[in-house]
Structures are given as structure tokens and as C-alpha cells.
PDB file of C-alpha atoms in Angstrom:
ATOM      1  CA  UNK W   1     -68.863  80.910 -43.867  1.00 43.00           C
ATOM      2  CA  UNK W   2     -66.555  84.302 -43.519  1.00 49.00           C
ATOM      3  CA  UNK W   3     -66.544  84.203 -47.749  1.00 49.00           C
ATOM      4  CA  UNK W   4     -69.531  84.327 -48.239  1.00 46.00           C
ATOM      5  CA  UNK W   5     -70.193  87.453 -46.123  1.00 49.00           C
ATOM      6  CA  UNK W   6     -67.215  88.974 -48.088  1.00 54.00           C
ATOM      7  CA  UNK W   7     -68.356  88.273 -51.120  1.00 90.00           C
ATOM      8  CA  UNK W   8     -72.230  89.463 -50.945  1.00 94.00           C
ATOM      9  CA  UNK W   9     -71.428  92.797 -49.198  1.00 92.00           C
ATOM     10  CA  UNK W  10     -68.392  93.494 -51.301  1.00 94.00           C
ATOM     11  CA  UNK W  11     -70.415  92.610 -54.482  1.00 96.00           C
ATOM     12  CA  UNK W  12     -73.570  95.136 -52.881  1.00 96.00           C
ATOM     13  CA  UNK W  13     -71.065  97.636 -51.650  1.00 96.00           C
ATOM     14  CA  UNK W  14     -69.632  98.048 -55.629  1.00 97.00           C
ATOM     15  CA  UNK W  15     -73.155  98.241 -56.885  1.00 97.00           C
ATOM     16  CA  UNK W  16     -73.921 101.157 -54.499  1.00 97.00           C
ATOM     17  CA  UNK W  17     -70.392 102.928 -55.494  1.00 98.00           C
ATOM     18  CA  UNK W  18     -71.600 101.850 -59.474  1.00 97.00           C
ATOM     19  CA  UNK W  19     -75.396 103.389 -58.814  1.00 96.00           C
ATOM     20  CA  UNK W  20     -74.020 106.872 -57.020  1.00 96.00           C
ATOM     21  CA  UNK W  21     -71.707 107.093 -60.004  1.00 97.00           C
ATOM     22  CA  UNK W  22     -74.843 107.152 -62.467  1.00 96.00           C
ATOM     23  CA  UNK W  23     -73.591 103.616 -63.852  1.00 97.00           C
ATOM     24  CA  UNK W  24     -76.709 102.216 -64.093  1.00 97.00           C
ATOM     25  CA  UNK W  25     -76.639  99.299 -66.257  1.00 97.00           C
ATOM     26  CA  UNK W  26     -73.083  97.892 -64.674  1.00 98.00           C
ATOM     27  CA  UNK W  27     -74.826  98.654 -61.106  1.00 98.00           C
ATOM     28  CA  UNK W  28     -78.003  96.690 -62.245  1.00 98.00           C
ATOM     29  CA  UNK W  29     -76.156  93.829 -63.537  1.00 97.00           C
ATOM     30  CA  UNK W  30     -73.781  93.454 -60.172  1.00 97.00           C
ATOM     31  CA  UNK W  31     -76.624  94.482 -57.200  1.00 97.00           C
ATOM     32  CA  UNK W  32     -78.391  91.332 -59.318  1.00 96.00           C
ATOM     33  CA  UNK W  33     -75.383  89.050 -58.845  1.00 95.00           C
ATOM     34  CA  UNK W  34     -75.435  90.091 -54.972  1.00 96.00           C
ATOM     35  CA  UNK W  35     -79.386  88.384 -55.396  1.00 95.00           C
ATOM     36  CA  UNK W  36     -77.880  85.239 -56.533  1.00 94.00           C
ATOM     37  CA  UNK W  37     -75.060  85.127 -54.408  1.00 93.00           C
ATOM     38  CA  UNK W  38     -77.688  86.446 -51.099  1.00 93.00           C
ATOM     39  CA  UNK W  39     -76.406  87.245 -48.008  1.00 93.00           C
ATOM     40  CA  UNK W  40     -75.084  85.166 -46.017  1.00 89.00           C
ATOM     41  CA  UNK W  41     -77.060  83.487 -42.874  1.00 91.00           C
ATOM     42  CA  UNK W  42     -77.535  85.974 -39.292  1.00 93.00           C
ATOM     43  CA  UNK W  43     -80.244  88.273 -37.905  1.00 94.00           C
ATOM     44  CA  UNK W  44     -79.693  90.861 -41.060  1.00 93.00           C
ATOM     45  CA  UNK W  45     -79.845  88.104 -44.365  1.00 94.00           C
ATOM     46  CA  UNK W  46     -83.177  89.299 -44.633  1.00 91.00           C
ATOM     47  CA  UNK W  47     -82.943  92.725 -44.874  1.00 91.00           C
ATOM     48  CA  UNK W  48     -79.292  92.811 -46.814  1.00 94.00           C
ATOM     49  CA  UNK W  49     -81.319  90.535 -49.652  1.00 94.00           C
ATOM     50  CA  UNK W  50     -83.784  92.687 -49.496  1.00 94.00           C
ATOM     51  CA  UNK W  51     -81.607  96.046 -49.388  1.00 96.00           C
ATOM     52  CA  UNK W  52     -79.758  94.639 -52.311  1.00 97.00           C
ATOM     53  CA  UNK W  53     -82.777  93.629 -54.242  1.00 97.00           C
ATOM     54  CA  UNK W  54     -84.813  96.996 -53.592  1.00 97.00           C
ATOM     55  CA  UNK W  55     -81.724  98.963 -55.556  1.00 97.00           C
ATOM     56  CA  UNK W  56     -81.515  96.312 -58.204  1.00 98.00           C
ATOM     57  CA  UNK W  57     -85.828  97.099 -59.060  1.00 98.00           C
ATOM     58  CA  UNK W  58     -84.646 100.550 -58.685  1.00 98.00           C
ATOM     59  CA  UNK W  59     -81.721 100.799 -61.648  1.00 98.00           C
ATOM     60  CA  UNK W  60     -84.076  98.581 -63.980  1.00 98.00           C
ATOM     61  CA  UNK W  61     -86.667 101.409 -62.855  1.00 97.00           C
ATOM     62  CA  UNK W  62     -84.042 104.032 -63.573  1.00 97.00           C
ATOM     63  CA  UNK W  63     -83.377 102.040 -67.397  1.00 98.00           C
ATOM     64  CA  UNK W  64     -87.193 102.492 -67.607  1.00 98.00           C
ATOM     65  CA  UNK W  65     -87.002  98.757 -67.517  1.00 98.00           C
ATOM     66  CA  UNK W  66     -90.500  98.501 -65.963  1.00 98.00           C
ATOM     67  CA  UNK W  67     -92.017  94.820 -65.775  1.00 98.00           C
ATOM     68  CA  UNK W  68     -88.621  93.757 -64.433  1.00 98.00           C
ATOM     69  CA  UNK W  69     -88.721  96.328 -61.682  1.00 98.00           C
ATOM     70  CA  UNK W  70     -92.085  95.745 -60.520  1.00 98.00           C
ATOM     71  CA  UNK W  71     -91.350  91.859 -60.761  1.00 98.00           C
ATOM     72  CA  UNK W  72     -88.564  92.509 -58.372  1.00 98.00           C
ATOM     73  CA  UNK W  73     -90.701  94.859 -56.453  1.00 98.00           C
ATOM     74  CA  UNK W  74     -93.562  92.536 -55.655  1.00 97.00           C
ATOM     75  CA  UNK W  75     -91.436  89.678 -55.103  1.00 96.00           C
ATOM     76  CA  UNK W  76     -89.592  92.144 -51.914  1.00 96.00           C
ATOM     77  CA  UNK W  77     -93.393  93.133 -50.906  1.00 97.00           C
ATOM     78  CA  UNK W  78     -94.652  89.281 -50.587  1.00 96.00           C
ATOM     79  CA  UNK W  79     -91.718  88.839 -48.520  1.00 92.00           C
ATOM     80  CA  UNK W  80     -92.451  92.304 -46.437  1.00 93.00           C
ATOM     81  CA  UNK W  81     -95.752  93.597 -46.670  1.00 95.00           C
ATOM     82  CA  UNK W  82     -95.022  96.882 -45.486  1.00 95.00           C
ATOM     83  CA  UNK W  83     -92.006  97.140 -47.645  1.00 95.00           C
ATOM     84  CA  UNK W  84     -93.494 101.160 -48.107  1.00 96.00           C
ATOM     85  CA  UNK W  85     -90.190 102.058 -50.576  1.00 96.00           C
ATOM     86  CA  UNK W  86     -90.873  99.134 -52.378  1.00 97.00           C
ATOM     87  CA  UNK W  87     -94.489  99.752 -52.405  1.00 98.00           C
ATOM     88  CA  UNK W  88     -94.232 103.263 -54.091  1.00 98.00           C
ATOM     89  CA  UNK W  89     -91.616 101.948 -56.897  1.00 98.00           C
ATOM     90  CA  UNK W  90     -94.245  99.339 -57.541  1.00 98.00           C
ATOM     91  CA  UNK W  91     -96.565 102.155 -57.935  1.00 98.00           C
ATOM     92  CA  UNK W  92     -94.202 103.981 -60.259  1.00 98.00           C
ATOM     93  CA  UNK W  93     -93.669 101.201 -62.571  1.00 98.00           C
ATOM     94  CA  UNK W  94     -97.475 100.445 -62.673  1.00 98.00           C
ATOM     95  CA  UNK W  95     -97.923 104.129 -64.037  1.00 98.00           C
ATOM     96  CA  UNK W  96     -95.133 103.877 -66.185  1.00 98.00           C
ATOM     97  CA  UNK W  97     -96.855 100.516 -67.605  1.00 98.00           C
ATOM     98  CA  UNK W  98    -100.465 102.417 -67.832  1.00 98.00           C
ATOM     99  CA  UNK W  99    -101.806 100.765 -65.568  1.00 97.00           C
ATOM    100  CA  UNK W 100    -103.343 103.265 -63.762  1.00 97.00           C
ATOM    101  CA  UNK W 101    -105.697 101.239 -61.331  1.00 98.00           C
ATOM    102  CA  UNK W 102    -102.601  99.329 -59.741  1.00 97.00           C
ATOM    103  CA  UNK W 103    -100.304 102.331 -59.739  1.00 98.00           C
ATOM    104  CA  UNK W 104    -103.515 103.858 -57.512  1.00 98.00           C
ATOM    105  CA  UNK W 105    -103.526 100.626 -55.304  1.00 97.00           C
ATOM    106  CA  UNK W 106    -100.166 100.900 -54.112  1.00 98.00           C
ATOM    107  CA  UNK W 107    -100.349 104.490 -53.487  1.00 97.00           C
ATOM    108  CA  UNK W 108    -103.192 103.406 -51.266  1.00 97.00           C
ATOM    109  CA  UNK W 109    -101.221 100.624 -49.648  1.00 97.00           C
ATOM    110  CA  UNK W 110     -98.174 103.451 -49.262  1.00 97.00           C
ATOM    111  CA  UNK W 111    -100.634 105.532 -47.629  1.00 97.00           C
ATOM    112  CA  UNK W 112    -102.143 102.640 -45.487  1.00 96.00           C
ATOM    113  CA  UNK W 113     -98.021 101.865 -44.689  1.00 95.00           C
ATOM    114  CA  UNK W 114     -97.255 104.762 -43.365  1.00 94.00           C
ATOM    115  CA  UNK W 115    -100.505 105.817 -41.079  1.00 93.00           C
ATOM    116  CA  UNK W 116     -99.759 102.756 -39.217  1.00 91.00           C
ATOM    117  CA  UNK W 117     -96.413 103.891 -38.521  1.00 89.00           C
ATOM    118  CA  UNK W 118     -97.223 106.533 -37.632  1.00 87.00           C
ATOM    119  CA  UNK W 119     -99.792 105.183 -34.912  1.00 83.00           C
ATOM    120  CA  UNK W 120     -97.312 102.870 -33.714  1.00 78.00           C
ATOM    121  CA  UNK W 121     -94.960 105.565 -33.284  1.00 69.00           C
ATOM    122  CA  UNK W 122     -97.297 107.554 -31.316  1.00 57.00           C
ATOM    123  CA  UNK W 123     -98.441 104.989 -28.780  1.00 50.00           C
TER     124      UNK W 123
END
């Protein structure tokens, strides 16, 4: 199992480094590999995989591959409906695809999630 952990983590970290170096296409391919490998079993598995997916989506967004990026963000949202950053990114995709109503719906969802977080943190 340790080999799987090293493989996912190493691949994810390599993709993050490529992203930081503005090597977007290489980073995108590497995030895709991390998603395909999958995080090892454990309490952080879902979070790690969502992070890899989200970052992969961001690289596609930067490359103006809005439909592909949107599908990734939708997948994340299906697994985690309160994924605020993925809703925001999906809204950007929808706006770039001239889907104004969908972009507005995403923006409204971000506002709703933020309000929920604020109300939760106050109590």
C-alpha cells in the first residue's frame, strides 16, 4: 500500500510543481495521471482525490478547455455538493461557454455555500 501512496503523492506533488512553473499542459497531464492512480485508502483519500481533480480542472481552464474542465468540476460537485471552489470554477467555465444562466446558478450556489459556512462558524 505504501507504494500506492508514494505514487499518488509523488505524482500530485510533481503536478503542483509543474503548475507553479506555469507548465500548464504538463501539469494537466500529470494531474490526470494522479487522478487515474487514485489516492491510497485512508481518511484523506476523498480530499486528496478531489484536490487532484480540482487542480486538473484548473489547468484545463487555463488552457481554455472549458467543456473538459466543466465536466471535472461537475464530477467534484456530484461527490461534494459544498465544494465552493469547484462551483466557482464551474461558473467560470459556463461563462466562457456563453452559458450565462448556468454561470449565474453557479455563482448563486457559491454565495449560498459561503453564507452557510458563515452561519455555521458563528454558532
